[in-house]
Amino acid sequence: MEMIYKEQAVLKMSANNPPVKKVIPGSTVVFETYDCFSNQIQREDQPFSSVGWDKINPATGPLFVEGAEPGDILKVEIVEIKIDSQGVMTTAPKLGVLGDIVKGETTKIISIQEGKAIFNEKIHIPIKPMIGVIGTAPAHEDIPTGTPGAHGGNMDCKKIIKGSCLYLPVNVSGALLSMGDLHAVMADGEIVICGLEIPGEVTIKVDVLKGESLPLPMLVSEEKIITIASAETLDEAAKIATLNMHTFLVQQLGFQIDEAGMLLSLVGDLRICQVVDPLMTARMELPQWILDQYHYKIK
Ligand code: CA
Ligand code: CA
């Protein structure tokens, strides 16, 4: 099994990042990841502002996948997500949905015990480890790892968990996949601008799809297929996620335009991923059983 260590990290997704490892399609790779603060916050007397912006949201990589060429799709199977035994959260004025009423900086260290995040004596939250930042290099621009987009990036989609499969665009040779920003648990919205931030290790299997057409980024889990979209406003992101799923129903399953809309209005859940990053992210979730009825399987 190939391993990429956390020190091999980037702060932007870029065609110019030199690959730290090359693998062939079908390979299994472990990405060791820092938390989103580059593991700089270890105590509750260390505020968010003690971490320089040059330490925020490191993404381990990039991984070069042989044979991946622009126009292909990179299939990333999330085989395992292991997390450390302690995570951290921070709040600070002017950050997140509550930024106007948060007056000072607070740091909270939260330990993980027996699969639960110990928030306080009364509240023990079952963990659900997820990947906040995961993406490929864009073709013509450098995108900070803190920003989401068509290339993936800081989507903060809580459905990117063990057992799910993420489909990303290949914009440059080798795709240049990188990831980081694990959360032990996070709710839709990520309203104070962080989840339970935690270092860890992600095991993935990569493959390259050629000649396929899927709305990207797309996530497939056992029960759902999900289109994810990011834009300046949540309204816009919601619309793109919906249009992408609609296009999939029309092009891949042969639905008429109106009928596909009706179906989404009945069984397609439109949800918020996050509202705190430089772009907002929304997702449209369609139950997998709809595809089963048409004997359609995403490769
Ligand atoms: Ca994030
Ligand atoms: Ca985060």
PDB file of C-alpha atoms and ligand atoms in Angstrom:
ATOM      1  CA  MET A   1       0.000   0.000   0.000  1.00  0.00           C
ATOM      2  CA  GLU A   2       1.259   3.475  -0.876  1.00  0.00           C
ATOM      3  CA  MET A   3       1.465   6.150   1.811  1.00  0.00           C
ATOM      4  CA  ILE A   4       1.595   9.935   1.585  1.00  0.00           C
ATOM      5  CA  TYR A   5       2.642  11.703   4.783  1.00  0.00           C
ATOM      6  CA  LYS A   6       1.042  14.835   6.187  1.00  0.00           C
ATOM      7  CA  GLU A   7       4.181  16.934   5.731  1.00  0.00           C
ATOM      8  CA  GLN A   8       3.633  16.549   1.987  1.00  0.00           C
ATOM      9  CA  ALA A   9       0.818  19.053   1.834  1.00  0.00           C
ATOM     10  CA  VAL A  10      -0.335  21.935  -0.342  1.00  0.00           C
ATOM     11  CA  LEU A  11      -2.340  25.081   0.433  1.00  0.00           C
ATOM     12  CA  LYS A  12      -3.746  25.451  -3.060  1.00  0.00           C
ATOM     13  CA  MET A  13      -4.912  23.027  -5.690  1.00  0.00           C
ATOM     14  CA  SER A  14      -2.851  23.751  -8.761  1.00  0.00           C
ATOM     15  CA  ALA A  15      -1.614  22.176 -11.975  1.00  0.00           C
ATOM     16  CA  ASN A  16       1.818  23.443 -10.917  1.00  0.00           C
ATOM     17  CA  ASN A  17       2.045  21.416  -7.699  1.00  0.00           C
ATOM     18  CA  PRO A  18       4.690  18.702  -8.185  1.00  0.00           C
ATOM     19  CA  PRO A  19       3.202  15.246  -7.509  1.00  0.00           C
ATOM     20  CA  VAL A  20       4.475  13.627  -4.309  1.00  0.00           C
ATOM     21  CA  LYS A  21       3.562  10.148  -5.508  1.00  0.00           C
ATOM     22  CA  LYS A  22       2.555   8.408  -8.738  1.00  0.00           C
ATOM     23  CA  VAL A  23       0.302   5.363  -8.869  1.00  0.00           C
ATOM     24  CA  ILE A  24      -1.543   3.350 -11.480  1.00  0.00           C
ATOM     25  CA  PRO A  25      -5.363   3.181 -11.561  1.00  0.00           C
ATOM     26  CA  GLY A  26      -6.696   0.594  -9.132  1.00  0.00           C
ATOM     27  CA  SER A  27      -4.112   1.498  -6.493  1.00  0.00           C
ATOM     28  CA  THR A  28      -4.857   1.884  -2.812  1.00  0.00           C
ATOM     29  CA  VAL A  29      -3.244   4.901  -1.162  1.00  0.00           C
ATOM     30  CA  VAL A  30      -3.192   6.158   2.422  1.00  0.00           C
ATOM     31  CA  PHE A  31      -3.196   9.928   2.946  1.00  0.00           C
ATOM     32  CA  GLU A  32      -2.038  11.003   6.401  1.00  0.00           C
ATOM     33  CA  THR A  33      -3.599  14.377   7.163  1.00  0.00           C
ATOM     34  CA  TYR A  34      -3.061  17.300   9.510  1.00  0.00           C
ATOM     35  CA  ASP A  35      -6.140  18.884  11.007  1.00  0.00           C
ATOM     36  CA  CYS A  36      -7.238  22.144   9.357  1.00  0.00           C
ATOM     37  CA  PHE A  37      -4.921  24.103  11.697  1.00  0.00           C
ATOM     38  CA  SER A  38      -1.827  22.066  10.715  1.00  0.00           C
ATOM     39  CA  ASN A  39      -2.069  20.526  14.219  1.00  0.00           C
ATOM     40  CA  GLN A  40      -1.025  23.912  15.685  1.00  0.00           C
ATOM     41  CA  ILE A  41      -3.785  24.072  18.302  1.00  0.00           C
ATOM     42  CA  GLN A  42      -3.268  21.570  21.123  1.00  0.00           C
ATOM     43  CA  ARG A  43      -4.556  23.504  24.144  1.00  0.00           C
ATOM     44  CA  GLU A  44      -7.593  25.611  24.976  1.00  0.00           C
ATOM     45  CA  ASP A  45      -5.444  28.702  25.597  1.00  0.00           C
ATOM     46  CA  GLN A  46      -4.441  28.696  21.920  1.00  0.00           C
ATOM     47  CA  PRO A  47      -6.955  30.789  19.919  1.00  0.00           C
ATOM     48  CA  PHE A  48      -7.766  30.545  16.216  1.00  0.00           C
ATOM     49  CA  SER A  49      -5.793  33.772  15.605  1.00  0.00           C
ATOM     50  CA  SER A  50      -2.611  32.112  16.884  1.00  0.00           C
ATOM     51  CA  VAL A  51      -2.543  30.028  13.702  1.00  0.00           C
ATOM     52  CA  GLY A  52      -1.255  31.846  10.626  1.00  0.00           C
ATOM     53  CA  TRP A  53      -3.384  31.747   7.472  1.00  0.00           C
ATOM     54  CA  ASP A  54      -0.466  29.933   5.858  1.00  0.00           C
ATOM     55  CA  LYS A  55      -1.272  27.006   8.174  1.00  0.00           C
ATOM     56  CA  ILE A  56      -5.013  26.772   7.498  1.00  0.00           C
ATOM     57  CA  ASN A  57      -6.490  23.873   5.510  1.00  0.00           C
ATOM     58  CA  PRO A  58      -3.403  21.948   4.387  1.00  0.00           C
ATOM     59  CA  ALA A  59      -4.259  19.186   1.913  1.00  0.00           C
ATOM     60  CA  THR A  60      -1.994  16.154   1.680  1.00  0.00           C
ATOM     61  CA  GLY A  61      -0.751  15.421  -1.836  1.00  0.00           C
ATOM     62  CA  PRO A  62      -0.995  15.766  -4.686  1.00  0.00           C
ATOM     63  CA  LEU A  63      -1.227  12.218  -5.973  1.00  0.00           C
ATOM     64  CA  PHE A  64      -0.580  11.660  -9.679  1.00  0.00           C
ATOM     65  CA  VAL A  65      -2.711   8.891 -11.189  1.00  0.00           C
ATOM     66  CA  GLU A  66      -1.104   7.432 -14.313  1.00  0.00           C
ATOM     67  CA  GLY A  67      -3.245   7.581 -17.423  1.00  0.00           C
ATOM     68  CA  ALA A  68      -5.676  10.165 -16.059  1.00  0.00           C
ATOM     69  CA  GLU A  69      -6.117  12.803 -18.737  1.00  0.00           C
ATOM     70  CA  PRO A  70      -8.269  15.934 -19.004  1.00  0.00           C
ATOM     71  CA  GLY A  71     -11.894  14.948 -19.677  1.00  0.00           C
ATOM     72  CA  ASP A  72     -11.628  11.693 -17.718  1.00  0.00           C
ATOM     73  CA  ILE A  73     -13.292  11.159 -14.362  1.00  0.00           C
ATOM     74  CA  LEU A  74     -11.339  10.296 -11.236  1.00  0.00           C
ATOM     75  CA  LYS A  75     -13.139   7.755  -9.071  1.00  0.00           C
ATOM     76  CA  VAL A  76     -12.095   7.935  -5.429  1.00  0.00           C
ATOM     77  CA  GLU A  77     -13.396   5.167  -3.203  1.00  0.00           C
ATOM     78  CA  ILE A  78     -13.184   6.088   0.474  1.00  0.00           C
ATOM     79  CA  VAL A  79     -12.058   2.794   1.965  1.00  0.00           C
ATOM     80  CA  GLU A  80     -11.290   3.936   5.508  1.00  0.00           C
ATOM     81  CA  ILE A  81     -11.055   7.099   7.604  1.00  0.00           C
ATOM     82  CA  LYS A  82      -9.071   6.791  10.838  1.00  0.00           C
ATOM     83  CA  ILE A  83      -8.979   9.729  13.223  1.00  0.00           C
ATOM     84  CA  ASP A  84      -6.926  10.685  16.263  1.00  0.00           C
ATOM     85  CA  SER A  85      -8.282  10.550  19.815  1.00  0.00           C
ATOM     86  CA  GLN A  86      -8.613  14.321  20.216  1.00  0.00           C
ATOM     87  CA  GLY A  87     -10.129  17.061  18.075  1.00  0.00           C
ATOM     88  CA  VAL A  88     -10.470  20.822  18.319  1.00  0.00           C
ATOM     89  CA  MET A  89     -13.035  23.533  17.640  1.00  0.00           C
ATOM     90  CA  THR A  90     -12.627  27.301  17.589  1.00  0.00           C
ATOM     91  CA  THR A  91     -14.868  30.331  17.357  1.00  0.00           C
ATOM     92  CA  ALA A  92     -13.845  33.906  16.639  1.00  0.00           C
ATOM     93  CA  PRO A  93     -15.632  37.231  16.058  1.00  0.00           C
ATOM     94  CA  LYS A  94     -16.777  37.922  12.480  1.00  0.00           C
ATOM     95  CA  LEU A  95     -16.390  34.271  11.474  1.00  0.00           C
ATOM     96  CA  GLY A  96     -19.270  32.005  10.556  1.00  0.00           C
ATOM     97  CA  VAL A  97     -23.027  32.440  10.835  1.00  0.00           C
ATOM     98  CA  LEU A  98     -22.800  33.703  14.440  1.00  0.00           C
ATOM     99  CA  GLY A  99     -19.809  35.962  13.783  1.00  0.00           C
ATOM    100  CA  ASP A 100     -21.769  39.116  14.682  1.00  0.00           C
ATOM    101  CA  ILE A 101     -22.607  37.950  18.200  1.00  0.00           C
ATOM    102  CA  VAL A 102     -19.440  36.063  19.055  1.00  0.00           C
ATOM    103  CA  LYS A 103     -17.356  38.562  21.025  1.00  0.00           C
ATOM    104  CA  GLY A 104     -14.180  36.709  21.863  1.00  0.00           C
ATOM    105  CA  GLU A 105     -12.168  33.748  20.700  1.00  0.00           C
ATOM    106  CA  THR A 106     -12.834  30.348  22.213  1.00  0.00           C
ATOM    107  CA  THR A 107     -11.000  27.077  21.687  1.00  0.00           C
ATOM    108  CA  LYS A 108     -12.480  23.775  22.775  1.00  0.00           C
ATOM    109  CA  ILE A 109     -10.519  20.541  22.865  1.00  0.00           C
ATOM    110  CA  ILE A 110     -12.814  17.548  22.518  1.00  0.00           C
ATOM    111  CA  SER A 111     -11.683  14.003  23.160  1.00  0.00           C
ATOM    112  CA  ILE A 112     -12.993  10.960  21.345  1.00  0.00           C
ATOM    113  CA  GLN A 113     -13.845   8.006  23.553  1.00  0.00           C
ATOM    114  CA  GLU A 114     -15.446   4.771  22.430  1.00  0.00           C
ATOM    115  CA  GLY A 115     -16.718   6.272  19.194  1.00  0.00           C
ATOM    116  CA  LYS A 116     -18.155   9.380  20.799  1.00  0.00           C
ATOM    117  CA  ALA A 117     -17.032  13.006  20.924  1.00  0.00           C
ATOM    118  CA  ILE A 118     -17.160  14.100  24.577  1.00  0.00           C
ATOM    119  CA  PHE A 119     -18.668  17.599  24.185  1.00  0.00           C
ATOM    120  CA  ASN A 120     -19.432  17.883  27.922  1.00  0.00           C
ATOM    121  CA  GLU A 121     -20.562  15.587  30.736  1.00  0.00           C
ATOM    122  CA  LYS A 122     -24.083  15.396  29.343  1.00  0.00           C
ATOM    123  CA  ILE A 123     -23.466  15.428  25.617  1.00  0.00           C
ATOM    124  CA  HIS A 124     -21.547  12.592  23.977  1.00  0.00           C
ATOM    125  CA  ILE A 125     -21.914  12.795  20.206  1.00  0.00           C
ATOM    126  CA  PRO A 126     -21.516   9.669  18.037  1.00  0.00           C
ATOM    127  CA  ILE A 127     -18.663  10.352  15.613  1.00  0.00           C
ATOM    128  CA  LYS A 128     -19.054  10.153  11.852  1.00  0.00           C
ATOM    129  CA  PRO A 129     -15.621  10.842  10.359  1.00  0.00           C
ATOM    130  CA  MET A 130     -15.730  12.759   7.060  1.00  0.00           C
ATOM    131  CA  ILE A 131     -13.387  14.519   4.663  1.00  0.00           C
ATOM    132  CA  GLY A 132     -13.773  18.314   4.441  1.00  0.00           C
ATOM    133  CA  VAL A 133     -11.262  19.036   1.679  1.00  0.00           C
ATOM    134  CA  ILE A 134     -10.756  16.697  -1.287  1.00  0.00           C
ATOM    135  CA  GLY A 135     -10.162  17.696  -4.874  1.00  0.00           C
ATOM    136  CA  THR A 136      -8.201  17.606  -8.083  1.00  0.00           C
ATOM    137  CA  ALA A 137      -6.108  20.352  -9.654  1.00  0.00           C
ATOM    138  CA  PRO A 138      -8.043  22.914 -11.708  1.00  0.00           C
ATOM    139  CA  ALA A 139      -6.872  23.440 -15.288  1.00  0.00           C
ATOM    140  CA  HIS A 140      -6.003  27.111 -15.498  1.00  0.00           C
ATOM    141  CA  GLU A 141      -6.028  28.638 -12.033  1.00  0.00           C
ATOM    142  CA  ASP A 142      -4.743  27.961  -8.554  1.00  0.00           C
ATOM    143  CA  ILE A 143      -7.565  27.513  -6.042  1.00  0.00           C
ATOM    144  CA  PRO A 144      -6.801  27.781  -2.298  1.00  0.00           C
ATOM    145  CA  THR A 145      -7.531  24.543  -0.425  1.00  0.00           C
ATOM    146  CA  GLY A 146     -10.034  26.506   1.686  1.00  0.00           C
ATOM    147  CA  THR A 147     -12.258  27.166  -1.338  1.00  0.00           C
ATOM    148  CA  PRO A 148     -14.683  24.653  -2.863  1.00  0.00           C
ATOM    149  CA  GLY A 149     -15.580  24.460  -6.547  1.00  0.00           C
ATOM    150  CA  ALA A 150     -16.101  22.281  -9.586  1.00  0.00           C
ATOM    151  CA  HIS A 151     -12.771  20.605  -8.796  1.00  0.00           C
ATOM    152  CA  GLY A 152     -14.020  19.563  -5.333  1.00  0.00           C
ATOM    153  CA  GLY A 153     -11.889  21.247  -2.668  1.00  0.00           C
ATOM    154  CA  ASN A 154     -13.332  22.499   0.620  1.00  0.00           C
ATOM    155  CA  MET A 155     -16.849  21.133   0.005  1.00  0.00           C
ATOM    156  CA  ASP A 156     -17.402  20.186   3.654  1.00  0.00           C
ATOM    157  CA  CYS A 157     -19.970  17.607   2.595  1.00  0.00           C
ATOM    158  CA  LYS A 158     -20.711  15.412   5.595  1.00  0.00           C
ATOM    159  CA  LYS A 159     -21.585  12.512   3.290  1.00  0.00           C
ATOM    160  CA  ILE A 160     -17.958  12.021   2.189  1.00  0.00           C
ATOM    161  CA  ILE A 161     -17.423   9.159   4.612  1.00  0.00           C
ATOM    162  CA  LYS A 162     -16.047   5.629   4.661  1.00  0.00           C
ATOM    163  CA  GLY A 163     -17.801   3.496   2.068  1.00  0.00           C
ATOM    164  CA  SER A 164     -18.748   6.368  -0.195  1.00  0.00           C
ATOM    165  CA  CYS A 165     -17.310   6.954  -3.634  1.00  0.00           C
ATOM    166  CA  LEU A 166     -16.461  10.429  -4.913  1.00  0.00           C
ATOM    167  CA  TYR A 167     -16.241  11.283  -8.606  1.00  0.00           C
ATOM    168  CA  LEU A 168     -14.091  14.286  -9.508  1.00  0.00           C
ATOM    169  CA  PRO A 169     -13.103  15.903 -12.785  1.00  0.00           C
ATOM    170  CA  VAL A 170      -9.654  15.284 -14.256  1.00  0.00           C
ATOM    171  CA  ASN A 171      -8.508  18.712 -15.453  1.00  0.00           C
ATOM    172  CA  VAL A 172      -4.772  18.035 -15.824  1.00  0.00           C
ATOM    173  CA  SER A 173      -2.659  14.965 -16.561  1.00  0.00           C
ATOM    174  CA  GLY A 174      -2.511  12.727 -13.501  1.00  0.00           C
ATOM    175  CA  ALA A 175      -5.515  14.486 -11.885  1.00  0.00           C
ATOM    176  CA  LEU A 176      -3.366  15.636  -8.887  1.00  0.00           C
ATOM    177  CA  LEU A 177      -5.613  14.544  -6.027  1.00  0.00           C
ATOM    178  CA  SER A 178      -5.122  16.012  -2.573  1.00  0.00           C
ATOM    179  CA  MET A 179      -7.153  15.975   0.640  1.00  0.00           C
ATOM    180  CA  GLY A 180      -7.287  17.039   4.273  1.00  0.00           C
ATOM    181  CA  ASP A 181      -9.518  18.811   6.804  1.00  0.00           C
ATOM    182  CA  LEU A 182     -11.006  15.710   8.420  1.00  0.00           C
ATOM    183  CA  HIS A 183     -13.886  16.150  10.846  1.00  0.00           C
ATOM    184  CA  ALA A 184     -14.743  13.584  13.532  1.00  0.00           C
ATOM    185  CA  VAL A 185     -18.294  14.860  13.179  1.00  0.00           C
ATOM    186  CA  MET A 186     -19.928  17.879  11.526  1.00  0.00           C
ATOM    187  CA  ALA A 187     -23.497  19.002  10.933  1.00  0.00           C
ATOM    188  CA  ASP A 188     -24.860  20.423   7.676  1.00  0.00           C
ATOM    189  CA  GLY A 189     -23.982  24.111   7.547  1.00  0.00           C
ATOM    190  CA  GLU A 190     -20.798  23.982   9.628  1.00  0.00           C
ATOM    191  CA  ILE A 191     -22.072  27.215  11.121  1.00  0.00           C
ATOM    192  CA  VAL A 192     -19.174  28.280  13.348  1.00  0.00           C
ATOM    193  CA  ILE A 193     -16.771  27.599  10.438  1.00  0.00           C
ATOM    194  CA  CYS A 194     -15.386  24.360  11.811  1.00  0.00           C
ATOM    195  CA  GLY A 195     -16.431  20.819  12.486  1.00  0.00           C
ATOM    196  CA  LEU A 196     -14.664  18.703  15.078  1.00  0.00           C
ATOM    197  CA  GLU A 197     -11.281  19.272  13.437  1.00  0.00           C
ATOM    198  CA  ILE A 198      -8.950  16.308  13.751  1.00  0.00           C
ATOM    199  CA  PRO A 199      -5.830  14.752  12.218  1.00  0.00           C
ATOM    200  CA  GLY A 200      -6.081  11.287  10.731  1.00  0.00           C
ATOM    201  CA  GLU A 201      -5.499   8.894   7.872  1.00  0.00           C
ATOM    202  CA  VAL A 202      -7.654   8.319   4.827  1.00  0.00           C
ATOM    203  CA  THR A 203      -7.343   5.157   2.759  1.00  0.00           C
ATOM    204  CA  ILE A 204      -8.636   5.477  -0.781  1.00  0.00           C
ATOM    205  CA  LYS A 205      -8.695   3.441  -3.966  1.00  0.00           C
ATOM    206  CA  VAL A 206      -8.373   5.439  -7.169  1.00  0.00           C
ATOM    207  CA  ASP A 207      -9.589   4.631 -10.631  1.00  0.00           C
ATOM    208  CA  VAL A 208      -9.906   6.485 -13.905  1.00  0.00           C
ATOM    209  CA  LEU A 209     -13.122   6.455 -15.957  1.00  0.00           C
ATOM    210  CA  LYS A 210     -12.813   7.245 -19.648  1.00  0.00           C
ATOM    211  CA  GLY A 211     -15.614   8.281 -21.972  1.00  0.00           C
ATOM    212  CA  GLU A 212     -18.112   8.642 -19.122  1.00  0.00           C
ATOM    213  CA  SER A 213     -20.403  11.588 -18.528  1.00  0.00           C
ATOM    214  CA  LEU A 214     -21.426  12.368 -14.967  1.00  0.00           C
ATOM    215  CA  PRO A 215     -22.307  15.660 -13.281  1.00  0.00           C
ATOM    216  CA  LEU A 216     -19.290  16.418 -11.098  1.00  0.00           C
ATOM    217  CA  PRO A 217     -18.504  16.433  -8.287  1.00  0.00           C
ATOM    218  CA  MET A 218     -20.746  13.443  -7.638  1.00  0.00           C
ATOM    219  CA  LEU A 219     -20.856  11.232  -4.571  1.00  0.00           C
ATOM    220  CA  VAL A 220     -22.295   7.741  -4.437  1.00  0.00           C
ATOM    221  CA  SER A 221     -23.102   5.989  -1.175  1.00  0.00           C
ATOM    222  CA  GLU A 222     -24.955   2.773  -0.503  1.00  0.00           C
ATOM    223  CA  GLU A 223     -28.295   4.572  -0.357  1.00  0.00           C
ATOM    224  CA  LYS A 224     -27.859   7.842  -2.235  1.00  0.00           C
ATOM    225  CA  ILE A 225     -26.341   9.423  -5.264  1.00  0.00           C
ATOM    226  CA  ILE A 226     -25.468  13.037  -4.623  1.00  0.00           C
ATOM    227  CA  THR A 227     -24.540  16.009  -6.775  1.00  0.00           C
ATOM    228  CA  ILE A 228     -22.494  18.677  -5.004  1.00  0.00           C
ATOM    229  CA  ALA A 229     -22.192  22.283  -6.170  1.00  0.00           C
ATOM    230  CA  SER A 230     -20.525  25.444  -4.869  1.00  0.00           C
ATOM    231  CA  ALA A 231     -21.265  29.059  -5.780  1.00  0.00           C
ATOM    232  CA  GLU A 232     -21.209  32.651  -4.480  1.00  0.00           C
ATOM    233  CA  THR A 233     -24.638  32.226  -2.872  1.00  0.00           C
ATOM    234  CA  LEU A 234     -26.446  29.275  -1.367  1.00  0.00           C
ATOM    235  CA  ASP A 235     -29.354  29.871  -3.773  1.00  0.00           C
ATOM    236  CA  GLU A 236     -27.047  29.562  -6.728  1.00  0.00           C
ATOM    237  CA  ALA A 237     -25.287  26.473  -5.313  1.00  0.00           C
ATOM    238  CA  ALA A 238     -28.676  24.826  -4.676  1.00  0.00           C
ATOM    239  CA  LYS A 239     -29.738  25.520  -8.232  1.00  0.00           C
ATOM    240  CA  ILE A 240     -26.567  24.095  -9.776  1.00  0.00           C
ATOM    241  CA  ALA A 241     -26.715  20.937  -7.622  1.00  0.00           C
ATOM    242  CA  THR A 242     -30.347  20.465  -8.690  1.00  0.00           C
ATOM    243  CA  LEU A 243     -29.680  21.139 -12.373  1.00  0.00           C
ATOM    244  CA  ASN A 244     -26.775  18.690 -12.310  1.00  0.00           C
ATOM    245  CA  MET A 245     -28.933  15.903 -10.895  1.00  0.00           C
ATOM    246  CA  HIS A 246     -31.709  16.805 -13.326  1.00  0.00           C
ATOM    247  CA  THR A 247     -29.276  16.550 -16.238  1.00  0.00           C
ATOM    248  CA  PHE A 248     -28.214  13.137 -14.979  1.00  0.00           C
ATOM    249  CA  LEU A 249     -31.840  11.917 -14.900  1.00  0.00           C
ATOM    250  CA  VAL A 250     -32.481  13.213 -18.404  1.00  0.00           C
ATOM    251  CA  GLN A 251     -29.239  12.117 -20.032  1.00  0.00           C
ATOM    252  CA  GLN A 252     -28.487   8.854 -18.266  1.00  0.00           C
ATOM    253  CA  LEU A 253     -31.942   7.524 -17.361  1.00  0.00           C
ATOM    254  CA  GLY A 254     -33.898   9.012 -20.266  1.00  0.00           C
ATOM    255  CA  PHE A 255     -36.424  11.070 -18.307  1.00  0.00           C
ATOM    256  CA  GLN A 256     -38.366  13.888 -19.931  1.00  0.00           C
ATOM    257  CA  ILE A 257     -37.465  17.333 -18.606  1.00  0.00           C
ATOM    258  CA  ASP A 258     -40.697  17.957 -16.684  1.00  0.00           C
ATOM    259  CA  GLU A 259     -40.942  14.434 -15.352  1.00  0.00           C
ATOM    260  CA  ALA A 260     -37.375  14.543 -14.043  1.00  0.00           C
ATOM    261  CA  GLY A 261     -38.285  17.764 -12.233  1.00  0.00           C
ATOM    262  CA  MET A 262     -41.360  16.178 -10.699  1.00  0.00           C
ATOM    263  CA  LEU A 263     -39.347  13.183  -9.541  1.00  0.00           C
ATOM    264  CA  LEU A 264     -36.743  15.411  -7.873  1.00  0.00           C
ATOM    265  CA  SER A 265     -39.527  17.364  -6.208  1.00  0.00           C
ATOM    266  CA  LEU A 266     -40.785  14.094  -4.685  1.00  0.00           C
ATOM    267  CA  VAL A 267     -37.669  12.178  -3.721  1.00  0.00           C
ATOM    268  CA  GLY A 268     -34.673  14.482  -4.296  1.00  0.00           C
ATOM    269  CA  ASP A 269     -33.556  16.101  -1.051  1.00  0.00           C
ATOM    270  CA  LEU A 270     -31.862  19.458  -1.529  1.00  0.00           C
ATOM    271  CA  ARG A 271     -29.521  20.078   1.391  1.00  0.00           C
ATOM    272  CA  ILE A 272     -26.886  22.477   2.662  1.00  0.00           C
ATOM    273  CA  CYS A 273     -23.272  21.299   2.951  1.00  0.00           C
ATOM    274  CA  GLN A 274     -21.732  24.496   4.289  1.00  0.00           C
ATOM    275  CA  VAL A 275     -22.366  28.257   4.384  1.00  0.00           C
ATOM    276  CA  VAL A 276     -19.060  29.483   5.817  1.00  0.00           C
ATOM    277  CA  ASP A 277     -16.384  28.988   3.151  1.00  0.00           C
ATOM    278  CA  PRO A 278     -15.460  31.496   0.396  1.00  0.00           C
ATOM    279  CA  LEU A 279     -18.182  29.839  -1.748  1.00  0.00           C
ATOM    280  CA  MET A 280     -21.360  28.183  -0.421  1.00  0.00           C
ATOM    281  CA  THR A 281     -21.957  24.461  -1.031  1.00  0.00           C
ATOM    282  CA  ALA A 282     -25.240  22.605  -1.516  1.00  0.00           C
ATOM    283  CA  ARG A 283     -26.108  19.079  -2.547  1.00  0.00           C
ATOM    284  CA  MET A 284     -29.003  17.205  -4.167  1.00  0.00           C
ATOM    285  CA  GLU A 285     -29.566  13.658  -2.912  1.00  0.00           C
ATOM    286  CA  LEU A 286     -31.400  11.061  -4.970  1.00  0.00           C
ATOM    287  CA  PRO A 287     -32.214   7.641  -3.488  1.00  0.00           C
ATOM    288  CA  GLN A 288     -30.179   4.827  -5.023  1.00  0.00           C
ATOM    289  CA  TRP A 289     -33.307   2.677  -5.470  1.00  0.00           C
ATOM    290  CA  ILE A 290     -34.447   4.950  -8.300  1.00  0.00           C
ATOM    291  CA  LEU A 291     -31.357   3.899 -10.256  1.00  0.00           C
ATOM    292  CA  ASP A 292     -31.940   0.268  -9.324  1.00  0.00           C
ATOM    293  CA  GLN A 293     -35.389   0.447 -10.937  1.00  0.00           C
ATOM    294  CA  TYR A 294     -33.682   1.351 -14.211  1.00  0.00           C
ATOM    295  CA  HIS A 295     -30.859  -1.179 -13.730  1.00  0.00           C
ATOM    296  CA  TYR A 296     -28.445   1.717 -13.953  1.00  0.00           C
ATOM    297  CA  LYS A 297     -25.191   1.411 -12.069  1.00  0.00           C
ATOM    298  CA  ILE A 298     -22.547   4.114 -11.867  1.00  0.00           C
ATOM    299  CA  LYS A 299     -19.169   2.580 -12.715  1.00  0.00           C
TER     300      LYS A 299
HETATM  301 CA    CA B   1     -13.631  22.775   5.653  1.00  0.00          CA
HETATM  302 CA    CA B   2     -12.687  22.014   8.850  1.00  0.00          CA
END
